[in-house]
Coordinates of C-alpha atoms and ligand atoms in Angstrom, one line a residue:
X25 CA 28.7 7.9 8.5
X26 CA 26.0 10.2 7.4
X27 CA 25.0 9.4 3.8
X28 CA 23.5 12.9 3.3
X29 CA 24.4 16.2 5.0
X30 CA 22.7 19.4 4.2
X31 CA 23.7 22.7 5.9
X32 CA 21.8 25.9 5.7
X33 CA 20.7 25.1 2.2
X34 CA 18.9 27.8 0.2
X35 CA 17.5 27.8 -3.3
X36 CA 16.0 30.8 -5.0
X37 CA 14.9 30.2 -8.6
X38 CA 15.8 32.8 -11.2
X39 CA 12.2 34.0 -11.1
X40 CA 12.8 35.0 -7.5
X41 CA 10.9 32.1 -5.9
X42 CA 12.6 31.0 -2.6
X43 CA 12.0 27.2 -2.8
X44 CA 14.3 26.3 0.1
X45 CA 14.9 28.5 3.1
X46 CA 17.8 27.6 5.3
X47 CA 17.4 23.8 5.4
X48 CA 19.8 21.7 7.6
X49 CA 19.5 17.9 8.1
X50 CA 21.5 14.7 8.1
X51 CA 20.5 11.3 7.0
X52 CA 22.6 8.5 8.5
X53 CA 23.6 5.6 6.3
X54 CA 21.1 2.8 6.0
X55 CA 18.1 5.1 6.9
X56 CA 14.9 5.1 4.9
X57 CA 14.2 8.9 5.2
X58 CA 10.6 10.0 4.4
X59 CA 10.7 13.6 3.0
X60 CA 7.2 14.8 3.3
X61 CA 5.2 18.0 2.7
X62 CA 2.4 19.5 0.6
X63 CA 2.7 20.5 -3.1
X64 CA 5.3 23.1 -3.6
X65 CA 7.0 22.5 -0.2
X66 CA 10.5 22.1 -1.8
X67 CA 10.9 18.3 -1.9
X68 CA 11.8 17.9 -5.6
X69 CA 14.0 21.0 -5.4
X70 CA 16.0 19.3 -2.6
X71 CA 16.4 16.0 -4.6
X72 CA 17.6 18.0 -7.6
X73 CA 20.1 19.9 -5.6
X74 CA 21.4 16.7 -3.9
X75 CA 21.9 15.2 -7.4
X76 CA 23.7 18.1 -8.9
X77 CA 20.8 18.8 -11.3
X78 CA 20.4 22.3 -9.8
X79 CA 22.9 24.6 -8.1
X80 CA 22.1 26.0 -4.7
X81 CA 21.9 29.7 -4.0
X82 CA 23.6 29.2 -0.6
X83 CA 24.6 26.5 1.8
X84 CA 26.4 23.2 1.8
X85 CA 25.6 19.6 0.8
X86 CA 27.4 16.3 0.9
X87 CA 26.2 13.0 -0.4
X88 CA 28.5 10.1 0.7
X89 CA 31.0 12.8 1.5
X90 CA 31.0 14.2 -2.0
X91 CA 29.8 17.6 -3.3
X92 CA 26.9 17.1 -5.7
X93 CA 27.9 20.3 -7.6
X94 CA 31.6 19.7 -8.3
X95 CA 31.7 15.9 -8.0
X96 CA 28.5 14.9 -9.7
X97 CA 30.0 12.4 -12.0
X98 CA 31.8 10.4 -9.3
X99 CA 28.7 10.6 -7.1
X100 CA 26.4 9.2 -9.7
X101 CA 28.3 6.0 -9.7
X102 CA 27.0 5.3 -6.2
X103 CA 23.6 7.0 -6.3
X104 CA 20.4 6.4 -8.1
X105 CA 17.7 9.0 -8.6
X106 CA 14.1 8.5 -9.7
X107 CA 12.2 11.6 -10.8
X108 CA 9.1 12.1 -12.9
X109 CA 11.0 12.0 -16.1
X110 CA 13.2 8.9 -16.3
X111 CA 14.4 8.8 -19.8
X112 CA 14.2 5.2 -21.3
X113 CA 13.9 3.8 -24.8
X114 CA 10.4 3.1 -26.0
X115 CA 11.5 0.8 -28.8
X116 CA 13.7 -1.3 -26.4
X117 CA 12.1 -4.1 -24.3
X118 CA 12.2 -3.8 -20.5
X119 CA 15.3 -6.0 -20.1
X120 CA 17.1 -4.3 -23.1
X121 CA 16.6 -1.0 -21.3
X122 CA 18.0 -2.4 -18.1
X123 CA 20.9 -4.0 -19.9
X124 CA 21.7 -0.7 -21.7
X125 CA 21.7 1.3 -18.5
X126 CA 23.7 -1.3 -16.6
X127 CA 26.4 -1.2 -19.3
X128 CA 26.4 2.6 -19.0
X129 CA 27.4 2.1 -15.4
X130 CA 30.3 -0.2 -16.5
X131 CA 28.6 -3.5 -15.7
X132 CA 29.1 -6.3 -18.2
X133 CA 26.2 -7.4 -20.4
X134 CA 25.8 -10.6 -18.3
X135 CA 25.9 -8.8 -15.0
X136 CA 23.3 -6.3 -16.1
X137 CA 21.1 -9.0 -17.5
X138 CA 21.2 -11.0 -14.2
X139 CA 20.6 -8.0 -12.1
X140 CA 17.9 -6.7 -14.5
X141 CA 15.9 -10.0 -14.4
X142 CA 16.2 -10.1 -10.6
X143 CA 14.8 -6.6 -10.3
X144 CA 12.0 -7.3 -12.9
X145 CA 11.0 -10.3 -10.9
X146 CA 10.9 -8.3 -7.6
X147 CA 8.8 -5.7 -9.3
X148 CA 6.3 -8.1 -10.9
X149 CA 7.6 -7.4 -14.4
X150 CA 9.0 -10.8 -15.4
X151 CA 6.3 -11.4 -18.0
X152 CA 7.0 -8.0 -19.5
X153 CA 10.8 -8.5 -19.8
X154 CA 10.8 -9.0 -23.5
X155 CA 7.9 -6.6 -24.2
X156 CA 8.8 -3.2 -25.8
X157 CA 8.5 -0.3 -23.5
X158 CA 6.0 1.5 -25.8
X159 CA 3.4 -1.1 -24.8
X160 CA 3.9 -0.7 -21.1
X161 CA 1.1 0.8 -18.9
X162 CA 2.0 3.9 -16.8
X163 CA 2.4 1.8 -13.7
X164 CA 4.6 -0.8 -15.5
X165 CA 6.8 2.1 -16.9
X166 CA 7.1 3.5 -13.4
X167 CA 8.3 0.2 -12.0
X168 CA 10.8 -0.3 -14.8
X169 CA 12.1 3.2 -14.0
X170 CA 12.7 2.1 -10.5
X171 CA 14.5 -1.0 -11.7
X172 CA 16.7 1.2 -13.9
X173 CA 17.5 3.4 -10.9
X174 CA 18.6 0.3 -9.0
X175 CA 20.5 -1.5 -11.7
X176 CA 24.0 -0.6 -10.4
X177 CA 23.2 -1.2 -6.8
X178 CA 23.4 2.4 -5.6
X179 CA 24.4 3.1 -2.0
X180 CA 22.1 6.1 -1.8
X181 CA 18.7 6.1 -3.6
X182 CA 16.6 9.2 -4.2
X183 CA 13.0 8.5 -5.0
X184 CA 10.6 11.3 -5.9
X185 CA 7.1 9.8 -5.6
X186 CA 8.0 6.3 -6.7
X187 CA 4.6 4.9 -6.0
X188 CA 2.2 7.6 -7.1
X189 CA -0.1 6.1 -9.8
X190 CA 0.8 2.5 -8.8
X191 CA -2.0 0.1 -7.8
X192 CA -1.9 -1.2 -4.2
X193 CA -0.3 -4.5 -5.2
X194 CA 2.5 -2.8 -7.1
X195 CA 3.0 -0.2 -4.3
X196 CA 3.4 -3.1 -1.9
X197 CA 6.0 -4.8 -4.0
X198 CA 7.9 -1.5 -4.3
X199 CA 7.8 -1.1 -0.6
X200 CA 9.0 -4.6 0.1
X201 CA 11.9 -4.1 -2.3
X202 CA 12.9 -0.8 -0.6
X203 CA 12.8 -2.5 2.9
X204 CA 14.9 -5.4 1.5
X205 CA 17.4 -3.0 0.0
X206 CA 17.7 -1.1 3.3
X207 CA 18.0 -4.3 5.4
X208 CA 20.2 -6.5 3.3
X209 CA 22.3 -4.0 1.4
X210 CA 22.3 -1.1 3.8
X211 CA 21.0 1.2 1.1
X212 CA 20.1 4.7 2.2
X213 CA 16.8 5.8 0.8
X214 CA 15.6 9.4 0.5
X215 CA 11.9 9.1 -0.2
X216 CA 9.6 11.9 -1.2
X217 CA 6.0 10.9 -1.0
X218 CA 2.5 11.9 -0.3
X219 CA 1.4 8.4 0.6
X220 CA 1.7 8.7 4.3
X221 CA 0.4 5.3 5.1
X222 CA 3.0 3.6 3.0
X223 CA 5.7 5.9 4.3
X224 CA 4.8 5.0 7.9
X225 CA 5.3 1.3 7.0
X226 CA 8.9 1.7 5.7
X227 CA 10.5 4.9 6.9
X228 CA 12.5 5.2 10.1
X229 CA 13.2 8.9 10.0
X230 CA 11.1 11.8 8.6
X231 CA 11.6 15.4 7.6
X232 CA 8.5 17.5 7.1
X233 CA 8.7 20.4 4.8
X234 CA 6.3 23.3 4.2
X235 CA 6.8 26.2 2.0
X236 CA 10.5 25.8 1.7
X237 CA 11.0 25.3 5.4
X238 CA 11.7 22.2 7.5
X239 CA 9.0 22.0 10.1
X240 CA 10.1 18.9 11.9
X241 CA 12.7 16.1 11.8
X242 CA 12.9 12.8 13.6
X243 CA 11.5 9.3 14.1
X244 CA 7.8 8.6 14.3
X245 CA 8.0 8.3 18.0
X246 CA 9.9 11.6 18.4
X247 CA 7.4 13.4 16.2
X248 CA 4.5 11.8 18.1
X249 CA 5.8 13.1 21.4
X250 CA 6.5 16.5 20.0
X251 CA 3.1 16.8 18.5
X252 CA 0.7 15.2 21.0
X253 CA 0.9 15.3 24.7
X254 CA -1.7 12.6 25.3
X255 CA -2.6 9.0 24.5
X256 CA -5.8 7.7 23.0
X257 CA -7.7 4.5 23.9
X258 CA -10.8 2.8 22.5
X259 CA -12.9 0.9 25.0
X260 CA -15.8 -1.4 24.0
X261 CA -18.3 -1.8 26.9
X262 CA -22.0 -2.3 27.4
X263 CA -22.1 0.2 30.2
X264 CA -20.2 3.5 30.3
X265 CA -20.5 5.5 33.5
X266 CA -21.4 9.1 32.5
X267 CA -19.0 10.5 35.1
X268 CA -16.0 9.2 33.1
X269 CA -14.9 11.7 30.5
X270 CA -15.4 9.6 27.3
X271 CA -16.3 10.4 23.7
X272 CA -18.9 8.0 22.2
X273 CA -17.7 6.7 18.8
X274 CA -20.7 4.4 18.1
X275 CA -22.9 2.1 20.1
X276 CA -20.8 0.6 23.0
X277 CA -17.6 2.0 21.7
X278 CA -15.9 5.0 23.5
X279 CA -12.7 6.9 23.1
X280 CA -10.6 8.3 25.9
X281 CA -7.7 10.7 26.0
X282 CA -5.3 10.6 28.8
X283 CA -1.9 12.0 29.8
X284 CA -0.3 9.0 31.6
X285 CA -0.5 5.3 30.8
X286 CA -0.9 4.7 34.5
X287 CA -4.4 6.1 34.3
X288 CA -5.6 3.1 32.2
X289 CA -6.1 0.5 35.0
X290 CA -8.1 3.0 37.1
X291 CA -10.3 3.7 34.2
X292 CA -10.9 0.0 33.5
X293 CA -11.6 -0.5 37.2
X294 CA -14.1 2.3 37.3
X295 CA -16.1 1.0 34.4
X296 CA -16.2 -2.6 35.8
X297 CA -17.2 -1.3 39.3
X298 CA -20.1 0.5 37.8
X299 CA -21.4 -2.6 36.0
X300 CA -19.7 -2.4 32.7
X301 CA -18.7 -5.6 30.8
X302 CA -15.6 -4.6 28.8
X303 CA -15.1 -6.6 25.6
X304 CA -12.1 -4.8 24.2
X305 CA -9.5 -2.2 25.1
X306 CA -7.5 -0.9 22.1
X307 CA -4.6 1.6 22.5
X308 CA -4.6 4.1 19.6
X309 CA -1.3 5.4 18.3
X310 CA -1.3 8.6 16.4
X311 CA -0.5 7.8 12.8
X312 CA 2.0 9.6 10.6
X313 CA -1.0 11.2 8.9
X314 CA -2.4 12.6 12.2
X315 CA 1.1 14.0 13.0
X316 CA 1.5 15.4 9.5
X317 CA -1.7 17.4 9.7
X318 CA -1.2 18.5 13.3
X319 CA 2.2 19.9 12.5
X320 CA 1.1 21.6 9.3
X321 CA -1.9 23.2 11.0
X322 CA 0.2 24.2 13.9
X323 CA 2.6 26.0 11.6
X324 CA 5.4 25.3 14.1
X325 CA 8.7 27.1 14.2
X326 CA 11.0 25.5 11.7
X327 CA 14.0 23.4 13.0
Ligands
ATP404 N1 12.2 25.5 -12.3 C1 11.5 26.3 -11.4 N2 11.5 27.6 -11.6 C2 10.8 28.4 -10.7 N3 10.2 27.9 -9.6 C3 10.2 26.6 -9.4 C4 10.8 25.7 -10.3 N4 10.7 24.4 -9.8 C5 10.0 24.6 -8.7 N5 9.7 25.9 -8.4 C6 8.9 26.4 -7.3 O1 9.6 26.0 -6.1 C7 8.7 25.6 -5.1 C8 9.1 24.2 -4.6 O2 8.8 23.3 -5.7 P1 9.1 21.7 -5.6 O3 8.9 21.2 -7.0 O4 10.4 21.5 -5.0 O5 8.0 21.2 -4.6 P2 7.6 19.8 -4.2 O6 7.6 19.7 -2.7 O7 8.3 18.8 -4.9 O8 6.0 19.7 -4.6 P3 5.1 18.5 -5.1 O9 4.6 17.8 -4.0 O10 4.0 19.2 -5.9 O11 6.0 17.7 -6.0 C9 7.3 25.8 -5.7 O12 6.8 27.0 -5.2 C10 7.5 25.7 -7.1 O13 6.6 26.5 -7.8
MG405 MG1 7.8 17.3 -6.2

């Protein structure tokens, strides 16, 4: 089943700003979907619409088969949303906050405590469990917000910039937790982020937004194929025949672009035949970041 379905969604704010222009996409259950795009692209607007926080101007949406506008309350039992402003209580400790929100979702005190402590541990907050939220640092607060979002084991998770402002170590633990949720509990994760390197590590599908339009949709491989029609290869060699069309990166290191993988053995043979000692051949894959910039610069037709 598709966890999220969006059809021809449009959002025009009252001031007249068209924040979403005819967006259609589906996110199958269990997917970690990276929703990417520059500032003002429409990512947060989409998350708010999918959570019934905003009403659409036009179009259709379903989350777990439910309409976020008319069935918000029912939907919120099975979804979790993390936005910039997660309301929690400053004078409560970390675990008290989690217990409180767990009970709001109908969990018992004991259940919310067990689940809460488990999440605190996964997010590196065990030592801060009994500390009042008002003494938390920004990054600690952010991790606690994520724990709060996860307390009731949501089936669909909406995360708007969950790791911005986190140090690399905390970012890693958040990413590990998200992967675990997706693998072990089949949680669908709709992830808005600017951290492309981390997104590439965990997402299996992507949507790229720009200025209210969806520029591209698909897996990394699909986006790669769509964006670049060639491969790249780095060769380290002491001799590089000038007849071969290479780009020198630094001493003894050269980059090649080619269309077909079958060209590689010929290339290596030509270097060796002309006296080159090859010490390393490294295929280069275009990263999500390469693809992101290429697609944005290309200003492709929207899907
Ligand atoms: N409440 C609002 N009223 C009017 N316009 C808004 C409102 N919220 C957002 N917008 C506009 O809608 C567009 C999309 O904003 P949105 O917050 O969805 O972008 P975003 O992709 O989340 O950007 P960012 O990466 O900066 O978080 C922007 O042009 C923004 O100025
Ligand atoms: Mg945003």
